[in-house]
XYZ file of C-alpha atoms in Angstrom:
679
model
C 115.707 70.352 124.649
C 119.460 70.151 124.434
C 122.004 67.254 125.147
C 123.843 67.221 128.376
C 126.355 64.540 129.219
C 129.790 64.475 131.107
C 132.392 62.103 132.558
C 134.047 61.956 136.007
C 137.014 60.322 136.897
C 139.264 59.741 139.972
C 142.476 58.641 140.484
C 143.463 55.221 139.814
C 140.309 54.879 137.519
C 140.790 51.728 134.994
C 140.434 54.445 132.383
C 143.292 55.751 130.075
C 143.738 59.092 128.275
C 142.767 57.577 125.219
C 139.504 55.848 126.448
C 138.603 59.128 128.158
C 139.206 61.151 124.978
C 137.291 58.532 122.754
C 134.272 58.461 125.484
C 133.940 62.005 125.213
C 133.902 62.170 121.618
C 131.590 59.718 121.124
C 129.043 61.777 123.702
C 129.500 64.659 121.405
C 128.681 62.890 118.287
C 125.580 61.053 119.844
C 124.215 64.155 121.602
C 124.745 66.353 118.409
C 121.130 64.782 117.391
C 119.810 66.850 120.625
C 120.916 70.295 118.940
C 123.219 71.196 116.431
C 123.364 75.048 117.194
C 126.326 75.377 119.786
C 128.565 73.044 121.988
C 130.552 73.317 125.134
C 132.591 71.963 127.730
C 133.738 72.673 131.199
C 136.358 70.943 132.862
C 137.133 71.268 136.730
C 140.328 70.091 138.287
C 139.899 70.228 142.036
C 143.061 69.256 143.096
C 144.792 72.294 141.293
C 141.783 74.771 142.020
C 141.722 74.878 138.045
C 138.593 75.090 135.586
C 138.391 75.527 131.964
C 135.395 76.503 130.024
C 135.398 76.131 126.229
C 132.207 76.752 123.925
C 131.215 78.224 120.509
C 128.217 78.414 118.183
C 129.324 75.551 116.084
C 127.595 72.082 116.124
C 129.476 69.346 118.320
C 131.169 67.384 115.182
C 132.705 70.653 114.395
C 133.597 71.829 117.785
C 135.584 68.597 118.628
C 137.649 69.329 115.549
C 138.546 72.696 116.556
C 142.042 73.931 117.604
C 140.988 75.226 120.800
C 139.237 71.703 121.552
C 142.794 70.023 120.832
C 144.532 72.706 123.006
C 141.951 71.530 126.027
C 142.723 67.868 125.243
C 146.585 68.493 125.590
C 145.848 70.502 128.930
C 143.489 67.618 129.998
C 146.315 65.124 129.491
C 148.829 67.164 130.889
C 146.971 67.546 134.107
C 145.267 64.206 134.905
C 147.587 61.937 133.030
C 151.041 63.500 133.719
C 153.999 62.015 132.122
C 151.657 59.616 129.937
C 150.310 57.791 133.073
C 148.292 54.943 132.360
C 145.699 55.854 134.752
C 144.292 59.140 136.170
C 146.335 60.716 138.765
C 143.785 63.208 140.002
C 140.095 63.563 139.755
C 138.327 65.586 136.729
C 134.775 66.471 136.289
C 133.744 67.331 132.565
C 130.407 68.738 131.810
C 129.466 68.923 128.272
C 126.824 70.328 126.086
C 125.115 70.225 122.894
C 122.655 72.935 122.321
C 119.741 73.467 120.491
C 118.931 77.348 120.740
C 115.579 78.168 122.498
C 116.363 81.385 124.030
C 119.541 83.696 123.523
C 121.152 83.560 120.036
C 124.100 81.178 119.756
C 126.406 83.946 118.512
C 126.397 85.530 121.504
C 128.725 83.108 123.614
C 127.448 84.248 126.951
C 124.082 82.224 126.016
C 126.012 79.189 125.217
C 126.576 76.596 127.694
C 128.104 75.516 130.118
C 127.095 78.876 131.896
C 129.115 79.964 134.734
C 128.152 82.498 137.285
C 130.257 83.329 140.236
C 131.620 80.100 141.245
C 129.235 77.817 139.615
C 129.204 76.274 136.075
C 125.954 74.584 134.846
C 124.930 72.558 132.021
C 121.017 72.389 131.664
C 118.711 70.637 129.452
C 115.119 71.959 129.296
C 113.389 75.363 129.345
C 112.672 77.607 132.544
C 109.505 79.130 131.705
C 109.196 81.741 134.560
C 112.901 82.847 134.143
C 112.081 86.712 134.121
C 110.014 86.367 137.188
C 112.985 84.734 138.873
C 115.249 87.571 137.656
C 112.740 90.191 139.150
C 112.499 88.412 142.439
C 116.316 88.600 142.855
C 117.341 92.044 141.877
C 120.847 91.667 143.801
C 121.749 89.178 140.880
C 123.382 90.637 137.875
C 121.909 89.370 134.595
C 124.361 89.171 131.485
C 122.917 86.774 129.077
C 119.523 85.780 127.498
C 119.683 82.252 128.195
C 117.700 80.742 131.095
C 120.486 78.489 132.235
C 122.248 81.696 133.751
C 119.405 82.186 136.447
C 119.988 78.713 137.472
C 123.810 79.026 137.901
C 123.235 82.513 139.797
C 120.760 80.997 142.209
C 122.929 78.127 142.995
C 125.838 80.180 143.451
C 123.720 82.268 145.806
C 122.794 79.774 147.816
C 125.953 77.921 148.393
C 127.390 81.220 149.405
C 124.686 81.662 151.920
C 125.421 78.492 153.509
C 123.444 75.888 151.765
C 124.836 72.327 150.807
C 124.848 71.321 147.297
C 121.809 69.138 147.998
C 119.620 71.751 149.721
C 120.673 74.404 146.925
C 119.509 71.970 144.345
C 116.197 71.470 145.999
C 115.622 75.195 146.485
C 116.234 75.337 142.721
C 113.714 72.957 141.891
C 111.204 74.623 144.365
C 111.330 77.867 142.257
C 111.825 76.987 138.640
C 108.810 76.465 136.516
C 109.166 74.095 133.287
C 111.514 71.425 132.451
C 115.406 71.280 133.656
C 117.881 68.452 133.891
C 121.294 69.695 135.183
C 124.784 68.791 136.232
C 126.736 71.489 138.152
C 129.883 72.093 140.031
C 131.318 74.692 142.449
C 134.917 75.451 141.924
C 135.713 75.969 145.538
C 134.053 72.474 146.320
C 134.855 69.025 145.514
C 131.354 67.666 144.195
C 129.124 67.003 141.096
C 125.374 67.346 141.204
C 123.074 66.001 138.888
C 119.469 66.302 139.133
C 116.185 66.506 137.029
C 112.458 67.235 137.014
C 111.586 65.277 133.832
C 113.768 62.097 134.006
C 116.186 63.217 131.132
C 119.233 61.840 132.681
C 121.122 58.690 132.976
C 124.410 57.718 134.297
C 126.708 54.673 134.341
C 128.812 54.248 137.586
C 131.685 51.672 137.723
C 132.689 51.635 141.264
C 135.749 49.538 140.501
C 137.165 51.710 138.081
C 136.094 54.991 139.736
C 134.279 56.020 136.672
C 130.995 57.717 136.096
C 129.537 58.830 132.919
C 126.192 60.571 132.231
C 124.035 61.661 129.272
C 120.474 62.774 128.532
C 119.528 59.501 126.789
C 120.192 55.836 127.816
C 120.827 55.010 124.135
C 123.814 57.562 124.155
C 125.340 55.894 127.214
C 124.718 52.130 125.841
C 126.298 53.151 122.415
C 129.358 54.612 124.115
C 130.062 51.838 126.404
C 129.800 49.403 123.706
C 132.643 51.173 121.704
C 134.523 51.056 124.968
C 133.903 47.274 125.437
C 135.300 46.879 121.812
C 138.590 48.675 123.049
C 139.139 45.985 125.815
C 138.204 48.355 128.655
C 136.987 46.370 131.772
C 133.507 47.642 132.543
C 131.593 46.243 135.504
C 128.826 49.007 136.294
C 125.483 49.444 134.915
C 123.327 52.262 133.545
C 120.814 53.696 136.040
C 117.910 56.265 135.277
C 117.756 59.575 137.406
C 114.097 59.603 137.773
C 112.058 62.811 137.838
C 112.232 64.689 140.926
C 115.581 63.059 142.165
C 119.368 63.733 141.873
C 122.744 62.629 142.526
C 125.518 64.084 144.726
C 128.814 62.481 143.489
C 131.630 63.080 145.858
C 135.095 63.882 143.973
C 137.222 62.562 146.974
C 135.698 59.267 147.396
C 133.387 56.634 145.747
C 129.954 58.085 147.243
C 127.114 58.708 145.335
C 124.453 60.105 147.298
C 120.739 60.014 145.987
C 118.056 62.657 146.971
C 114.504 63.210 146.576
C 113.524 66.864 145.941
C 110.277 66.294 148.177
C 112.477 64.586 151.262
C 113.119 66.915 153.739
C 115.657 64.839 155.895
C 118.585 65.949 154.264
C 121.937 65.721 156.031
C 124.024 68.941 155.855
C 127.493 68.427 154.417
C 130.747 70.083 155.372
C 131.587 73.229 153.396
C 135.066 73.470 151.826
C 134.726 77.138 151.356
C 137.692 79.065 151.988
C 140.161 76.775 149.664
C 142.377 78.531 147.181
C 140.777 80.727 144.475
C 140.095 78.799 141.498
C 141.853 79.753 138.384
C 139.327 79.897 135.578
C 140.084 79.931 131.853
C 137.472 80.678 129.093
C 138.067 79.914 125.634
C 135.792 80.396 122.345
C 135.728 78.322 119.476
C 136.473 80.735 116.458
C 133.483 80.738 113.951
C 132.936 82.262 110.441
C 131.138 85.376 110.421
C 127.644 85.331 108.700
C 125.537 88.188 107.230
C 122.123 89.144 108.793
C 119.328 89.365 106.472
C 117.100 92.474 107.194
C 113.863 92.282 105.722
C 111.697 95.039 105.043
C 108.371 94.766 106.871
C 105.181 96.722 105.862
C 102.279 95.459 107.946
C 99.860 97.227 105.660
C 100.286 94.744 102.827
C 98.782 92.128 104.781
C 94.995 91.771 103.514
C 91.883 90.156 105.085
C 88.439 91.469 103.849
C 85.778 89.644 105.798
C 82.727 90.890 103.799
C 84.356 89.425 100.527
C 85.177 85.956 102.402
C 81.512 85.665 103.852
C 79.906 86.563 100.471
C 81.184 83.042 99.293
C 78.622 80.505 98.534
C 78.571 77.907 101.645
C 77.286 74.868 102.456
C 73.833 75.085 104.312
C 74.845 72.733 106.852
C 78.638 73.154 107.565
C 80.775 76.307 106.299
C 82.879 75.025 103.467
C 82.591 77.450 100.538
C 82.472 76.990 96.755
C 86.154 77.376 96.346
C 86.761 74.044 98.424
C 88.089 71.156 95.976
C 85.759 68.682 94.812
C 82.752 70.340 96.597
C 79.168 69.793 95.335
C 75.951 71.270 96.581
C 72.518 69.477 96.379
C 69.193 70.749 95.844
C 69.078 71.744 99.580
C 72.428 73.411 99.713
C 74.376 70.749 101.384
C 77.725 69.845 100.463
C 78.748 66.305 99.500
C 81.457 66.248 102.350
C 78.564 66.526 104.853
C 76.320 63.904 102.827
C 79.443 61.620 103.031
C 80.665 62.261 106.463
C 80.312 59.392 108.987
C 80.191 60.815 112.655
C 82.902 59.595 114.801
C 81.453 60.746 118.288
C 77.769 61.068 117.972
C 76.314 58.445 120.237
C 79.365 57.822 122.083
C 79.346 57.474 125.850
C 82.814 59.415 126.299
C 83.634 57.569 129.696
C 82.675 54.335 128.460
C 84.832 54.717 125.296
C 87.895 56.046 127.222
C 87.730 52.982 129.525
C 87.663 50.776 126.687
C 90.604 52.104 124.945
C 92.632 52.535 128.178
C 91.957 48.626 128.677
C 92.888 48.031 125.123
C 96.687 49.173 125.782
C 97.276 47.704 129.224
C 99.221 44.917 127.340
C 101.992 47.120 126.883
C 102.183 48.217 130.462
C 105.508 47.421 132.126
C 106.639 47.465 135.596
C 106.211 51.314 136.087
C 109.913 51.772 136.657
C 110.943 52.204 132.649
C 108.866 54.081 130.189
C 106.219 51.780 128.372
C 104.935 54.126 125.819
C 106.244 56.672 123.434
C 104.305 59.824 123.028
C 105.022 61.864 119.779
C 105.158 65.594 121.334
C 105.073 68.729 119.385
C 104.207 71.091 122.460
C 100.810 71.756 120.538
C 97.360 71.440 122.367
C 96.641 67.913 121.329
C 99.965 66.613 122.034
C 99.788 68.507 125.488
C 96.415 67.093 126.326
C 97.162 63.557 125.181
C 100.136 63.541 127.574
C 97.968 64.646 130.354
C 95.547 61.902 129.647
C 98.251 59.133 129.434
C 100.125 60.314 132.535
C 97.089 60.842 134.811
C 94.331 58.296 133.611
C 96.050 55.565 131.618
C 98.493 54.138 134.184
C 101.327 54.084 131.831
C 105.014 55.364 132.199
C 105.194 57.920 128.865
C 108.447 59.087 127.261
C 107.815 61.955 125.080
C 109.672 62.603 121.698
C 110.111 65.759 119.898
C 111.473 66.349 116.458
C 112.626 69.632 116.034
C 112.889 70.528 112.228
C 113.430 74.328 112.370
C 109.652 75.406 112.622
C 108.736 74.452 116.256
C 108.173 77.814 117.908
C 109.542 79.133 121.145
C 105.965 78.940 122.582
C 105.814 75.248 121.647
C 109.038 74.426 123.385
C 108.003 76.547 126.557
C 104.695 74.617 126.536
C 106.734 71.276 126.170
C 108.653 72.347 129.217
C 105.614 73.169 131.300
C 103.951 69.927 130.725
C 106.993 67.525 130.839
C 108.342 69.424 133.893
C 105.005 69.613 135.628
C 104.068 65.673 134.784
C 107.675 64.517 135.670
C 108.178 63.266 132.092
C 111.379 62.467 129.849
C 111.561 64.363 126.387
C 113.608 62.939 123.901
C 114.469 65.602 121.427
C 115.682 64.824 117.885
C 117.014 68.086 116.385
C 117.442 68.055 112.724
C 120.356 70.560 111.191
C 117.906 73.426 111.521
C 120.154 75.631 109.192
C 119.808 73.163 106.404
C 116.085 72.702 106.890
C 115.374 76.181 107.059
C 117.408 76.846 103.630
C 115.267 73.692 102.216
C 112.139 75.405 103.193
C 113.522 78.898 101.738
C 114.345 77.204 98.231
C 110.963 75.273 98.331
C 108.996 78.755 98.991
C 111.210 80.783 96.336
C 110.402 77.869 93.787
C 106.631 78.117 94.691
C 106.569 82.267 94.707
C 107.918 81.737 91.165
C 104.907 79.651 90.106
C 102.547 79.513 92.539
C 100.313 76.204 92.680
C 97.887 75.550 95.996
C 98.539 71.730 95.687
C 102.269 72.384 96.395
C 102.190 74.259 99.200
C 102.518 71.373 101.634
C 106.159 71.251 100.373
C 106.967 73.746 102.916
C 106.088 71.206 105.773
C 107.803 68.161 104.095
C 110.596 68.515 106.430
C 108.351 67.848 109.567
C 107.188 64.539 107.856
C 110.527 62.578 108.961
C 108.661 62.419 112.561
C 107.305 59.193 111.540
C 110.559 57.499 110.552
C 112.397 58.931 113.575
C 109.707 57.607 116.147
C 110.409 54.057 114.577
C 114.188 54.883 115.235
C 113.519 55.855 118.909
C 111.353 52.625 119.448
C 114.208 50.581 118.097
C 116.615 52.434 120.471
C 114.691 52.041 123.484
C 112.930 49.034 123.080
C 109.444 50.499 123.576
C 106.881 48.880 121.407
C 103.872 51.432 121.769
C 103.529 54.705 120.584
C 100.217 56.667 120.941
C 99.532 59.950 118.998
C 96.974 62.676 119.675
C 96.375 63.663 116.294
C 92.564 65.179 116.373
C 90.526 63.381 113.573
C 88.423 66.542 113.482
C 91.502 68.275 111.947
C 91.348 66.340 108.678
C 92.205 68.810 105.793
C 91.299 67.082 102.474
C 91.711 70.080 100.690
C 95.568 69.848 100.821
C 95.391 66.913 98.619
C 92.409 67.901 96.651
C 94.401 70.860 95.226
C 96.624 68.203 94.033
C 93.629 66.809 91.906
C 92.979 64.003 94.452
C 89.397 63.171 95.517
C 88.252 62.914 98.739
C 88.254 59.415 100.367
C 85.281 59.548 102.474
C 85.704 55.947 103.868
C 89.292 56.273 105.134
C 89.763 55.051 108.354
C 92.586 57.312 109.791
C 93.344 61.010 109.096
C 96.801 60.326 107.653
C 95.503 57.401 105.241
C 95.722 57.587 101.655
C 94.993 54.903 99.110
C 97.845 53.707 96.620
C 95.807 54.964 93.910
C 95.566 58.409 95.531
C 99.318 58.389 96.537
C 100.094 57.536 92.932
C 98.025 60.449 91.608
C 99.612 62.856 94.112
C 103.038 61.786 92.793
C 102.263 62.221 89.332
C 101.088 65.835 90.322
C 104.373 66.906 91.818
C 106.503 65.238 89.159
C 104.398 67.225 86.396
C 104.844 70.424 88.658
C 108.582 70.064 89.209
C 109.297 69.665 85.264
C 107.181 72.716 84.755
C 109.137 74.499 87.299
C 112.449 73.287 87.697
C 113.403 75.506 90.614
C 111.943 72.673 92.953
C 114.756 70.351 91.613
C 117.372 71.740 94.347
C 119.126 70.463 97.087
C 116.148 69.791 99.155
C 114.646 67.146 97.037
C 115.911 64.443 98.631
C 114.726 65.738 102.022
C 111.312 66.084 100.209
C 111.294 62.680 99.146
C 112.345 61.145 102.297
C 109.238 63.064 103.848
C 106.942 61.538 101.340
C 108.041 58.102 102.178
C 108.138 58.457 105.734
C 104.497 59.887 105.669
C 103.000 57.475 103.460
C 105.034 54.287 103.903
C 106.957 54.226 107.317
C 105.436 50.986 109.139
C 102.937 51.933 111.857
C 103.270 48.984 114.423
C 101.993 49.377 117.726
C 100.561 52.615 116.962
C 97.452 54.294 117.722
C 95.591 57.926 117.233
C 94.008 58.019 120.695
C 91.306 60.422 119.638
C 89.986 57.774 117.019
C 89.029 55.538 120.036
C 87.922 58.500 122.575
C 86.031 61.804 122.383
C 87.986 64.693 121.986
C 86.347 67.960 123.088
C 87.700 71.108 122.482
C 86.225 72.892 125.774
C 87.786 69.910 127.995
C 91.195 70.337 126.450
C 91.358 74.112 126.622
C 90.327 73.804 130.454
C 92.576 71.279 131.378
C 95.840 72.825 129.519
C 95.125 76.331 130.680
C 93.667 75.957 134.277
C 96.243 72.830 135.168
C 99.256 73.665 133.296
C 99.139 77.598 132.685
C 99.374 76.650 128.730
C 100.743 79.669 126.711
C 98.589 80.855 124.138
C 99.813 83.205 121.181
C 99.299 86.963 121.429
C 98.155 86.895 117.702
C 95.494 84.229 117.519
C 92.411 83.674 119.202
C 92.976 79.852 119.156
C 94.931 77.396 121.113
C 95.333 75.356 117.734
C 98.387 75.672 115.411
C 100.421 78.176 117.816
C 103.276 75.943 117.970
C 103.613 75.358 114.286
C 105.686 78.210 112.727
C 104.627 77.252 109.232
C 100.934 77.161 109.810
C 100.683 81.400 109.577
C 102.057 81.239 106.408
C 100.084 78.468 104.407
C 96.917 79.537 105.846
C 97.178 83.026 104.650
C 97.961 81.636 101.337
C 94.624 79.567 101.325
C 92.593 82.416 103.006
C 94.042 85.091 100.312
C 93.560 82.618 97.510
C 90.197 80.707 98.292
C 88.741 82.525 101.397
C 88.968 79.617 103.599
C 91.725 77.390 105.503
C 92.318 74.959 108.001
C 89.881 76.319 110.533
C 87.099 76.273 108.048
C 87.519 72.318 107.841
C 87.869 71.946 111.421
C 84.926 73.925 112.555
C 83.005 72.149 109.958
C 83.718 68.632 111.324
C 82.694 70.137 114.851
C 79.095 71.057 113.252
C 78.780 67.536 111.871
C 79.588 66.014 115.377
C 77.136 68.227 116.917
C 79.498 70.253 119.060
C 78.982 73.679 117.867
C 76.287 75.383 115.814
C 76.725 76.774 112.335
C 76.342 80.313 113.523
C 79.298 79.603 116.248
C 81.358 78.097 113.477
C 81.042 81.366 111.300
C 81.632 83.642 114.185
C 84.704 81.574 114.948
C 86.576 81.494 111.727
C 85.877 85.117 110.889
C 88.382 85.675 113.568
C 90.601 82.558 113.639
C 91.503 83.319 109.676
C 92.533 86.852 110.212
C 96.414 86.952 109.413
C 98.996 86.429 112.300
C 101.216 89.278 111.352
C 104.044 88.840 114.009
C 104.256 85.249 113.291
C 104.118 85.679 109.383
C 107.203 87.899 110.124
C 108.728 85.336 112.311
C 108.363 82.706 109.582
C 109.927 84.711 106.690
C 112.623 86.041 108.911
C 113.640 82.656 110.020
C 113.860 81.140 106.195
C 115.781 84.442 104.925
C 112.941 85.872 102.678
C 111.749 89.363 102.287
C 108.406 89.882 104.123
C 107.113 92.826 101.698
C 108.064 90.976 98.644
C 106.632 87.527 99.578
C 103.358 88.987 100.677
C 102.789 91.077 97.563
C 103.335 87.770 95.488
C 100.822 86.106 97.634
C 98.246 88.794 97.216
C 98.646 88.229 93.454
C 96.842 84.657 93.871
C 93.501 86.518 94.143
C 92.168 84.466 91.307
C 88.690 84.410 92.596
C 88.117 87.923 92.805
C 87.753 87.787 96.475
C 90.127 91.043 96.902
C 91.206 89.756 100.245
């Protein structure tokens, strides 16, 4: 979920101090895309038994401009390049990190990386989902932070103290942890660096002639950094290698040895421990940060409304469950709606296994040699993307790389499920993190403007920041050279009502869930423009982000792009069974459904729709299942009565995250009871 990277140089390396500083700066700048909420650095000087750790709750680009970082650079030059030496005079290992906060707030420096426990310092990309269980199983270890990386450092320190060599200690860690973990670690009484991953989110460049090793979470980061070095006329003769899932690298700081190891291999040579050397001097520094005021929201749960009897009293289609308040709905003499009459079944008459085999065969032309990824899988951590990844990895014969765009509304639950799937399947996850603070501020501005003059057609503005997903995936395809991207969007989730509230009539003939004809796009743009003029509060600093999202969603090219479940059957029972039984997929405590639990925005906009019109996304989804013959109308009614209930804790998380007062917002939404539903 974060960016880890580092540099290891040894005496005599063909690498100047200027090149070292420039390389580290480049890695920080590139890795900031993986997380902008904190950054850190650990420097280990084994010859002098000295270590430095510097970290702060600040983006990497600010971190490397801090006074503390400048002080560190002077120390680095003094120890490794004394008297302005042209080449390193002693070995140094630099482990660095750019963090997306998953657990443990960044304002508490103990939660930021690198994380030190005893003699071990670690940087970690991923999420350990069984972290609480590991602490309980090891009561002798003292927990001092919330971040999951601490348990990795603590256990590594324990195993080395108990006599394990670095490789066996690392293997023990991966036997215990559940989730995703790519790590780099050092022990300040030993002379090594260990790199390891259970997902493949790790690459390294080794140049034996210059005694130089550089590693990073993404190949692209190394490629771009090395290109800059070549422009500086630095002689480079090595190559970039992929640390594949379930493997690691042991790097000897005294020699040129890089030893590969496999987590499953039992024949590991025991190395000589060097414990007993002088105690390492360790310096901790913190980058100063400006204080921020915490917005405390009032919270009165009793304000949240949901009246089942009023909602169920709405006139509904006699075949599906769409109500009379649905945009552009019409009922015929039999009480059947135009949506049912116009629906073209996707799955009725399908031979599921035959269709799956046909689709798998159709994408085999993209298959590579199995050594490098050949398909990008957009990955939200929700149920459909998780199930899609399961199929691609287990049945398609392709080598996937997942991609997550974190725009500030990806929940911790979704991140944990991402870690579960990627860790279990050994799949790399490329994370692109937006400036989350800025994105949430954009959401706050748009929600505030909407509350001033509520219009249901403008509710999708709250999700605009997510739509850059489509441009980012093309950017990653260009970076990686991977042609194919497979999406797991479920066509039964089609929600025509969102554009319907903009006055855009449904397109019953569209071939894809995200398709909108040019005329409908123009009408939607006109609706937004008119309402922006009526409510100038929308014309704020978020507008460029909103416009970019519109163009990304509707105009970004879709080449070598497939929605998997347009070509094969999606079955909810199969999806839930596989995810829960095989991957321990985590459900939300405030929802009976496995759908939309990883999207922080969904509880809010669904509350708006249910409050003002008596239906939401669950009604359209269940109606499509009825039309496909998957469930009965009675089953659908029973499901949505429960699924449409407000998710109070998730509502609170959403409004707290964007800095709005819970009570004030809920009261304003409740005033939208324009149909007299009293919900």
